[in-house]
Amino acid sequence: MNGINAGELGTSADMARAALVNKHLEMLRDANDGKGPLAAPLRALRGKLDLTNVGLMGHSRGGRGVVWQAADIHAADLPRGVRLRAAVPLAPADYHVSDPDSPEHLNYLITQIPFAVLAGDCDGGVAMNRRTFAKNAAGRNKVPFYEVDLAGANHNFFNSEWAYDNDTSCTPENTWSQLQQQSAASRYIVSFFRFHMLGDTSAGDVVVNGFSGVRVTTHQPAS
């Protein structure tokens, strides 16, 4: 991952991140079966991992990498025995394709699994426009997906490693603290995965309607 961060940009970085995620999933699958390099260090998890019910979340460029990994066109790249059920790109970096009819959009098109794109209204990163991913899927989705706006959230406070940098574009009175932002994001993300991966209907209201400071636009499956 450090190598990708240091030397890769654009679609090549997305492809590399997706490959890295798949390698981790493969190693976890093998560890669950008592095989591979993680079998000994993760022996307590043997037989307890359900790799047919996987959810992924990534932040910023990692969010864009998760979209690439979860795209319909890349489903065949998943390791044997692994099935992806849901994805959350968290304040994902935007991708840029000059031709709106370009097949390159397929690399970021998710229509077969639920996903939720989260972003803060105070995000100071001009390239962090999650609307692209929603626009790409709208009218093509076979399952629901969600656009989630966090009213006082910036870009960096989602990530504990970047929390020193308050990149907010809002005035101080409209800006959330790191704790407020991470608590709101965690509440929504956990509810989303519980609802779509575990069938926990009690989480449905949060997923579909949000809560104070968190607005949700729900896109129902296209007819």
Short mmCIF file of N, CA and C in Angstrom, two decimals, residues 47-127:
data_model
loop_
_atom_site.label_atom_id
_atom_site.label_comp_id
_atom_site.label_asym_id
_atom_site.label_seq_id
_atom_site.Cartn_x
_atom_site.Cartn_y
_atom_site.Cartn_z
N GLY A 47 -12.48 -21.07 10.40
CA GLY A 47 -13.84 -21.55 10.32
C GLY A 47 -14.88 -20.54 10.74
N LYS A 48 -14.47 -19.30 11.02
CA LYS A 48 -15.41 -18.29 11.53
C LYS A 48 -15.65 -17.14 10.55
N LEU A 49 -14.94 -17.12 9.44
CA LEU A 49 -15.09 -16.04 8.47
C LEU A 49 -16.01 -16.48 7.34
N ASP A 50 -16.97 -15.63 7.00
CA ASP A 50 -17.87 -15.91 5.88
C ASP A 50 -17.44 -15.05 4.70
N LEU A 51 -16.61 -15.60 3.85
CA LEU A 51 -16.09 -14.85 2.70
C LEU A 51 -17.10 -14.78 1.57
N THR A 52 -18.30 -15.35 1.75
CA THR A 52 -19.36 -15.17 0.77
C THR A 52 -20.23 -13.97 1.11
N ASN A 53 -19.88 -13.26 2.18
CA ASN A 53 -20.67 -12.11 2.62
C ASN A 53 -19.72 -10.99 3.04
N VAL A 54 -19.09 -10.36 2.04
CA VAL A 54 -18.03 -9.38 2.28
C VAL A 54 -18.55 -7.98 1.98
N GLY A 55 -18.23 -7.04 2.87
CA GLY A 55 -18.48 -5.63 2.63
C GLY A 55 -17.17 -4.87 2.67
N LEU A 56 -17.04 -3.86 1.82
CA LEU A 56 -15.80 -3.09 1.73
C LEU A 56 -16.06 -1.61 1.94
N MET A 57 -15.11 -0.95 2.61
CA MET A 57 -15.16 0.50 2.76
C MET A 57 -13.77 1.05 2.52
N GLY A 58 -13.67 2.16 1.77
CA GLY A 58 -12.40 2.82 1.55
C GLY A 58 -12.58 4.32 1.58
N HIS A 59 -11.55 5.04 2.02
CA HIS A 59 -11.63 6.49 2.16
C HIS A 59 -10.76 7.19 1.12
N SER A 60 -11.28 8.26 0.54
CA SER A 60 -10.55 9.12 -0.39
C SER A 60 -10.11 8.33 -1.63
N ARG A 61 -8.81 8.28 -1.92
CA ARG A 61 -8.38 7.46 -3.06
C ARG A 61 -8.67 5.98 -2.82
N GLY A 62 -8.66 5.58 -1.54
CA GLY A 62 -9.06 4.23 -1.21
C GLY A 62 -10.52 3.98 -1.53
N GLY A 63 -11.35 5.02 -1.40
CA GLY A 63 -12.76 4.90 -1.78
C GLY A 63 -12.93 4.68 -3.26
N ARG A 64 -12.13 5.37 -4.03
CA ARG A 64 -12.17 5.16 -5.49
C ARG A 64 -11.68 3.76 -5.85
N GLY A 65 -10.67 3.29 -5.14
CA GLY A 65 -10.20 1.93 -5.37
C GLY A 65 -11.25 0.89 -5.04
N VAL A 66 -12.04 1.14 -3.98
CA VAL A 66 -13.12 0.22 -3.63
C VAL A 66 -14.18 0.19 -4.73
N VAL A 67 -14.49 1.37 -5.30
CA VAL A 67 -15.46 1.40 -6.40
C VAL A 67 -14.95 0.57 -7.58
N TRP A 68 -13.69 0.73 -7.92
CA TRP A 68 -13.10 -0.08 -9.00
C TRP A 68 -13.24 -1.57 -8.67
N GLN A 69 -12.89 -1.95 -7.45
CA GLN A 69 -12.92 -3.35 -7.06
C GLN A 69 -14.34 -3.90 -7.10
N ALA A 70 -15.34 -3.07 -6.74
CA ALA A 70 -16.72 -3.51 -6.66
C ALA A 70 -17.49 -3.36 -7.97
N ALA A 71 -16.88 -2.76 -8.98
CA ALA A 71 -17.58 -2.53 -10.25
C ALA A 71 -18.01 -3.85 -10.88
N ASP A 72 -19.15 -3.80 -11.56
CA ASP A 72 -19.71 -5.01 -12.17
C ASP A 72 -18.68 -5.71 -13.06
N ILE A 73 -17.96 -4.93 -13.82
CA ILE A 73 -17.06 -5.48 -14.83
C ILE A 73 -15.88 -6.23 -14.20
N HIS A 74 -15.62 -5.98 -12.90
CA HIS A 74 -14.48 -6.61 -12.24
C HIS A 74 -14.89 -7.75 -11.30
N ALA A 75 -16.15 -8.15 -11.35
CA ALA A 75 -16.63 -9.21 -10.45
C ALA A 75 -15.85 -10.50 -10.61
N ALA A 76 -15.43 -10.79 -11.84
CA ALA A 76 -14.70 -12.04 -12.09
C ALA A 76 -13.30 -12.03 -11.48
N ASP A 77 -12.82 -10.85 -11.03
CA ASP A 77 -11.49 -10.76 -10.44
C ASP A 77 -11.48 -11.17 -8.97
N LEU A 78 -12.65 -11.30 -8.37
CA LEU A 78 -12.70 -11.71 -6.97
C LEU A 78 -12.09 -13.10 -6.81
N PRO A 79 -11.43 -13.33 -5.70
CA PRO A 79 -10.87 -14.68 -5.46
C PRO A 79 -11.96 -15.73 -5.40
N ARG A 80 -11.60 -16.94 -5.75
CA ARG A 80 -12.55 -18.05 -5.70
C ARG A 80 -13.16 -18.15 -4.30
N GLY A 81 -14.48 -18.30 -4.26
CA GLY A 81 -15.17 -18.47 -2.99
C GLY A 81 -15.52 -17.19 -2.27
N VAL A 82 -15.13 -16.05 -2.83
CA VAL A 82 -15.41 -14.75 -2.20
C VAL A 82 -16.55 -14.08 -2.94
N ARG A 83 -17.49 -13.53 -2.19
CA ARG A 83 -18.59 -12.80 -2.81
C ARG A 83 -18.76 -11.46 -2.11
N LEU A 84 -18.78 -10.41 -2.91
CA LEU A 84 -18.94 -9.05 -2.40
C LEU A 84 -20.43 -8.71 -2.35
N ARG A 85 -20.89 -8.20 -1.18
CA ARG A 85 -22.31 -7.95 -0.98
C ARG A 85 -22.66 -6.47 -0.88
N ALA A 86 -21.70 -5.61 -0.50
CA ALA A 86 -21.99 -4.20 -0.31
C ALA A 86 -20.68 -3.42 -0.26
N ALA A 87 -20.76 -2.12 -0.56
CA ALA A 87 -19.55 -1.29 -0.59
C ALA A 87 -19.87 0.13 -0.13
N VAL A 88 -18.90 0.75 0.54
CA VAL A 88 -19.02 2.14 0.98
C VAL A 88 -17.78 2.91 0.55
N PRO A 89 -17.86 3.70 -0.52
CA PRO A 89 -16.81 4.66 -0.81
C PRO A 89 -17.02 5.90 0.07
N LEU A 90 -16.06 6.16 0.96
CA LEU A 90 -16.17 7.23 1.94
C LEU A 90 -15.37 8.44 1.45
N ALA A 91 -16.08 9.53 1.13
CA ALA A 91 -15.46 10.72 0.56
C ALA A 91 -14.48 10.34 -0.55
N PRO A 92 -14.94 9.57 -1.55
CA PRO A 92 -14.01 9.05 -2.56
C PRO A 92 -13.48 10.15 -3.48
N ALA A 93 -12.23 10.01 -3.85
CA ALA A 93 -11.68 10.90 -4.87
C ALA A 93 -12.43 10.67 -6.18
N ASP A 94 -12.68 11.75 -6.89
CA ASP A 94 -13.39 11.66 -8.16
C ASP A 94 -12.48 11.02 -9.22
N TYR A 95 -13.10 10.49 -10.25
CA TYR A 95 -12.33 10.04 -11.41
C TYR A 95 -12.73 10.89 -12.61
N HIS A 96 -11.87 10.97 -13.60
CA HIS A 96 -12.08 11.88 -14.70
C HIS A 96 -11.96 11.14 -16.03
N VAL A 97 -13.04 11.11 -16.77
CA VAL A 97 -13.06 10.56 -18.12
C VAL A 97 -13.66 11.63 -19.02
N SER A 98 -12.90 12.06 -20.01
CA SER A 98 -13.33 13.21 -20.82
C SER A 98 -14.56 12.91 -21.67
N ASP A 99 -14.65 11.69 -22.19
CA ASP A 99 -15.76 11.31 -23.06
C ASP A 99 -16.87 10.65 -22.24
N PRO A 100 -18.07 11.28 -22.16
CA PRO A 100 -19.14 10.70 -21.34
C PRO A 100 -19.62 9.35 -21.83
N ASP A 101 -19.32 9.00 -23.07
CA ASP A 101 -19.72 7.71 -23.62
C ASP A 101 -18.57 6.69 -23.61
N SER A 102 -17.49 7.04 -22.95
CA SER A 102 -16.33 6.16 -22.94
C SER A 102 -16.60 4.89 -22.15
N PRO A 103 -16.12 3.75 -22.64
CA PRO A 103 -16.27 2.50 -21.87
C PRO A 103 -15.48 2.51 -20.57
N GLU A 104 -14.59 3.49 -20.38
CA GLU A 104 -13.84 3.57 -19.12
C GLU A 104 -14.76 3.75 -17.91
N HIS A 105 -15.95 4.30 -18.14
CA HIS A 105 -16.90 4.44 -17.04
C HIS A 105 -17.29 3.09 -16.45
N LEU A 106 -17.21 2.04 -17.23
CA LEU A 106 -17.56 0.71 -16.73
C LEU A 106 -16.65 0.28 -15.59
N ASN A 107 -15.43 0.84 -15.55
CA ASN A 107 -14.50 0.50 -14.47
C ASN A 107 -14.97 1.01 -13.11
N TYR A 108 -15.98 1.91 -13.11
CA TYR A 108 -16.49 2.48 -11.87
C TYR A 108 -18.00 2.35 -11.77
N LEU A 109 -18.59 1.44 -12.52
CA LEU A 109 -20.04 1.28 -12.54
C LEU A 109 -20.46 0.12 -11.65
N ILE A 110 -21.20 0.44 -10.58
CA ILE A 110 -21.74 -0.57 -9.67
C ILE A 110 -23.25 -0.57 -9.80
N THR A 111 -23.81 -1.68 -10.24
CA THR A 111 -25.27 -1.78 -10.35
C THR A 111 -25.83 -3.02 -9.67
N GLN A 112 -24.97 -3.98 -9.30
CA GLN A 112 -25.43 -5.28 -8.84
C GLN A 112 -25.43 -5.44 -7.32
N ILE A 113 -24.73 -4.58 -6.59
CA ILE A 113 -24.70 -4.66 -5.13
C ILE A 113 -25.03 -3.28 -4.56
N PRO A 114 -25.63 -3.22 -3.37
CA PRO A 114 -25.90 -1.91 -2.75
C PRO A 114 -24.60 -1.19 -2.42
N PHE A 115 -24.59 0.13 -2.59
CA PHE A 115 -23.46 0.92 -2.13
C PHE A 115 -23.96 2.25 -1.60
N ALA A 116 -23.18 2.84 -0.73
CA ALA A 116 -23.49 4.16 -0.16
C ALA A 116 -22.26 5.04 -0.31
N VAL A 117 -22.43 6.19 -0.94
CA VAL A 117 -21.35 7.15 -1.12
C VAL A 117 -21.52 8.24 -0.08
N LEU A 118 -20.57 8.32 0.85
CA LEU A 118 -20.63 9.31 1.91
C LEU A 118 -19.66 10.45 1.62
N ALA A 119 -20.07 11.68 1.93
CA ALA A 119 -19.16 12.81 1.81
C ALA A 119 -19.66 13.95 2.69
N GLY A 120 -18.72 14.79 3.13
CA GLY A 120 -19.06 15.91 3.98
C GLY A 120 -19.37 17.16 3.16
N ASP A 121 -20.32 17.95 3.64
CA ASP A 121 -20.64 19.21 2.99
C ASP A 121 -19.51 20.22 3.13
N CYS A 122 -18.60 20.00 4.08
CA CYS A 122 -17.50 20.93 4.31
C CYS A 122 -16.18 20.39 3.77
N ASP A 123 -16.24 19.43 2.87
CA ASP A 123 -15.05 18.82 2.28
C ASP A 123 -14.27 19.88 1.51
N GLY A 124 -13.01 20.08 1.92
CA GLY A 124 -12.19 21.10 1.27
C GLY A 124 -11.46 20.62 0.04
N GLY A 125 -11.58 19.32 -0.27
CA GLY A 125 -10.91 18.77 -1.45
C GLY A 125 -11.78 18.95 -2.68
N VAL A 126 -11.39 19.82 -3.59
CA VAL A 126 -12.24 20.15 -4.74
C VAL A 126 -12.46 18.95 -5.65
N ALA A 127 -11.54 17.97 -5.60
CA ALA A 127 -11.68 16.81 -6.49
C ALA A 127 -12.56 15.73 -5.88
#
